[in-house]
Each structure stands twice: as structure tokens, then as C-alpha cells.
XYZ file of C-alpha atoms in Angstrom:
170
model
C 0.000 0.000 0.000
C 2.898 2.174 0.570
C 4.525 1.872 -2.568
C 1.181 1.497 -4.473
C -1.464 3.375 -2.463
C -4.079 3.490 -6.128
C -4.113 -0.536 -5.549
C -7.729 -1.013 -4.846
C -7.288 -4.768 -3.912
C -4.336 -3.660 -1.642
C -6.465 -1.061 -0.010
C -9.755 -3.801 0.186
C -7.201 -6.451 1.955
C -5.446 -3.498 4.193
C -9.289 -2.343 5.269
C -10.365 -6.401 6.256
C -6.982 -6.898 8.240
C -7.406 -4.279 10.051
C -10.787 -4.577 10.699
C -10.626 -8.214 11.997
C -7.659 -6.536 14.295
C -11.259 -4.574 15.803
C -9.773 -1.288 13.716
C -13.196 -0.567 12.258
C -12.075 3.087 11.170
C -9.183 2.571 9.921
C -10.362 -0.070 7.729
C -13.206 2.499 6.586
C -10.806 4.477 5.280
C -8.422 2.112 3.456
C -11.925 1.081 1.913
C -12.704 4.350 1.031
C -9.256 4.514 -0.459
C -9.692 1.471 -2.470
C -13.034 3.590 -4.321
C -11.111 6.370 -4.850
C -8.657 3.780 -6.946
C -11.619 1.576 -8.180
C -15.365 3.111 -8.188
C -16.349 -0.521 -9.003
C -14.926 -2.567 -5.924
C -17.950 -4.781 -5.392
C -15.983 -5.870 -2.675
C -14.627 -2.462 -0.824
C -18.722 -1.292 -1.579
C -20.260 -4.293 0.450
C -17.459 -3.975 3.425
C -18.058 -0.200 3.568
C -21.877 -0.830 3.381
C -22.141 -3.545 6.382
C -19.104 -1.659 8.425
C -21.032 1.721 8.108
C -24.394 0.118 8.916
C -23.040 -1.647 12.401
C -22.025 1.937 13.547
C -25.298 2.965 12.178
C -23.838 5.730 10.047
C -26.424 7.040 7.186
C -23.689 7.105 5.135
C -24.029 3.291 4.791
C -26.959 3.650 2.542
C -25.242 4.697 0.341
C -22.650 2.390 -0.457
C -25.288 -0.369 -0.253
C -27.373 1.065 -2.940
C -24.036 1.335 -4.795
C -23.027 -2.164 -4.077
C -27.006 -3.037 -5.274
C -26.691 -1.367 -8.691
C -23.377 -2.566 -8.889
C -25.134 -6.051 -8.672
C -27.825 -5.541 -10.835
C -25.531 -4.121 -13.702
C -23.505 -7.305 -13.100
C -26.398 -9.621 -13.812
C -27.293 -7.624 -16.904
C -24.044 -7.990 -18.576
C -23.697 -11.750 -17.721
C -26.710 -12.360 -19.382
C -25.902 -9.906 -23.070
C -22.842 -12.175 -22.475
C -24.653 -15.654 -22.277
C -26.954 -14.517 -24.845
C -24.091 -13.424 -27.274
C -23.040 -16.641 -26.524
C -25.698 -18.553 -27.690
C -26.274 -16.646 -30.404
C -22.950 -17.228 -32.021
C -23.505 -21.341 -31.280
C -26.681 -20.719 -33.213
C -24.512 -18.948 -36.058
C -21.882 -21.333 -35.522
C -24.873 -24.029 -36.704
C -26.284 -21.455 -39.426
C -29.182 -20.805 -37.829
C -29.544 -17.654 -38.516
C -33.400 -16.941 -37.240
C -32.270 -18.200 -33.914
C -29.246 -16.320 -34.109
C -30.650 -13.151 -35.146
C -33.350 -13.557 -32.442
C -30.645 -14.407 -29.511
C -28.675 -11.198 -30.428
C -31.586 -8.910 -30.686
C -32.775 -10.165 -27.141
C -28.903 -9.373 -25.647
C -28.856 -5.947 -27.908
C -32.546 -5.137 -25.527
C -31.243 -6.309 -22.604
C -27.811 -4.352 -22.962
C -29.145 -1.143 -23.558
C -25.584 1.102 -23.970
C -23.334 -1.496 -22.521
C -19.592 -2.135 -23.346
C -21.009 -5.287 -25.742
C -23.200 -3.190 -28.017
C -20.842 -2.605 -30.808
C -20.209 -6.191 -30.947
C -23.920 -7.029 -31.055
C -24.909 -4.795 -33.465
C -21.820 -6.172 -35.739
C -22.829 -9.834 -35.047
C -26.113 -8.632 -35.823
C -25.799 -6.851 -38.979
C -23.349 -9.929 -40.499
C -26.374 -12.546 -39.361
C -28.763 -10.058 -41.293
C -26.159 -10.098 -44.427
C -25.815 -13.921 -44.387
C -30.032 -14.231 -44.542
C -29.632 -11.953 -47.642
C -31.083 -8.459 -45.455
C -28.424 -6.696 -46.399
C -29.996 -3.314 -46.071
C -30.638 -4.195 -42.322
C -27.326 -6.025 -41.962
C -25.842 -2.575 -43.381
C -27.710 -0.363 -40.778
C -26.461 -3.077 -37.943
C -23.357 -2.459 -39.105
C -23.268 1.383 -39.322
C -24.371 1.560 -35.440
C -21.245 -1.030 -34.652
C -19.232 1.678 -36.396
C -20.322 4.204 -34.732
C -19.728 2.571 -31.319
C -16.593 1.344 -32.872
C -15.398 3.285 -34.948
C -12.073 0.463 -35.291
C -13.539 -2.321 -35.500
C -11.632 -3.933 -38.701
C -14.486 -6.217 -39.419
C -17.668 -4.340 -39.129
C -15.648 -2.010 -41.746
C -15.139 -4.801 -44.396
C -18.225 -5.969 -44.026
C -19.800 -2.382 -44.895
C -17.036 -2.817 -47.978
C -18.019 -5.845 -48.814
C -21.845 -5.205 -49.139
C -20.868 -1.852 -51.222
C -18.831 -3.546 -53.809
C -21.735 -6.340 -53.803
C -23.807 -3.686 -54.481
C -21.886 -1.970 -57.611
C -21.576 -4.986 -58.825
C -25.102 -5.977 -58.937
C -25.550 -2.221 -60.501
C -23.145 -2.850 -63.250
C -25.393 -5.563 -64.370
């Protein structure tokens, strides 16, 4: 912690020693500290929360309803994640209705999260491989926009142009 002190696991584990040593304050504030390094510490959130609440400090609400939405966001992204998942099995097997379907349901479910460029990719090249390319191209455009690297989503925008030139040539 000295030669660290932004290590939010360092602070977390400096806060529980001391507090099983019956230092409750002094582990408040290395917990504290760890937040200031890591917002996110489900961890440093909970101890503050339940340390807080035995001294019957308001504050404790707080940290619990951060801790609580902290949770909830958790459980959202596993399940974009577990739905992404499936639907690339479901791609992996060409089943595109079942993929498009899966990857709609995580794109709902995510909202703004970190996975939406990647869904809206996955979504727009399922679209292009069921011959909706205007759809697949829109899916695309919003991964770019996201994204505005992302290699793939790129050539596939490329790749339904120059399909579509050619097809005007004709």
C-alpha cells in the first residue's frame, strides 16, 4: 500500500486486516481509499456498506445502494454475455433466425453497454448472411459508430458496397 497506495485490492485487503484486528475506522478508510482507486470494488462497496451500517452511520446507505446497482448491472451484462453466446452457437450451426433472435434479445437487454458494438456487428453480419443486407448494413453502421475500429464491421460495410456496384453494373 505504501509503494502502491491506487491498488484497490491492496487497499480492500489493508481495510479487512485491520478490521478483523477490531480497527473498524481505519479499515473504513483504506476502503474508502480502495473507491477512490476503483469506483467498481464490489468488494470495498459491500465492506463499507455492512461496516457503516453496524455503527449505524447514514452514510451506509449509500454504499449499499451502490453495491445493489453494482449487482444488478452485473447480472445484466452476464446475461448480453450468455446470450451473445448462444447466439454465435446458433450462427456457428447457421441458424440464422435463432441467431438473429438471440442477439436482438442481448442488444434489448444491454441497452448502452460495453457489448453493443459487438452485437450490433454480429447482428448486422447474421442479417447479411439471410440476404437483409440493407438491415445487416444499418447493424453495421451503429457497430461503427460505437466502434469506430472495429476492422471487421468495416469490411463488411465494404463488402456489401462492392456487392452492391456490382449488382448495378449488371
Amino acid at each position: 500500500v505504501d509503494l502502491q497506495p491506487d491498488q484497490a485490492d491492496a487497499q480492500f485487503i489493508l481495510g479487512q486486516d485491520l478490521d478483523k484486528l477490531g480497527k473498524p475506522k481505519e479499515a473504513i478508510a483504506h476502503w474508502k481509499l480502495a473507491l477512490q482507486a476503483d469506483a467498481n470494488h464490489s468488494q470495498a462497496l459491500y465492506a463499507l456498506a455492512r461496516s457503516l451500517d453496524k455503527m449505524h452511520d447514514p452514510e451506509a446507505q449509500k454504499y449499499q445502494q451502490r453495491f445493489d446497482d453494482l449487482q444488478k448491472q452485473q447480472q445484466i451484462t452476464d446475461r448480453v454475455q450468455q446470450l451473445g453466446n448462444f447466439a454465435m452457437e446458433a450462427a456457428g450451426a447457421q441458424n440464422w433466425p435463432q441467431a438473429i433472435q438471440q442477439t436482438q434479445e442481448a442488444l434489448q437487454s444491454c441497452g448502452d453497454c460495453a457489448e453493443s458494438a459487438h452485437l450490433h456487428k454480429n447482428l448486422g453480419i447474421f442479417f447479411c448472411k439471410t440476404g437483409k443486407f440493407e438491415a445487416g448494413e444499418a447493424e453495421l453502421k451503429k457497430a461503427l459508430e460505437l466502434d469506430p475500429n472495429d476492422v471487421d464491421a468495416k469490411k463488411a460495410i465494404t463488402a456489401i458496397e462492392n456487392s452492391r456496384a456490382s449488382a448495378a453494373q449488371k
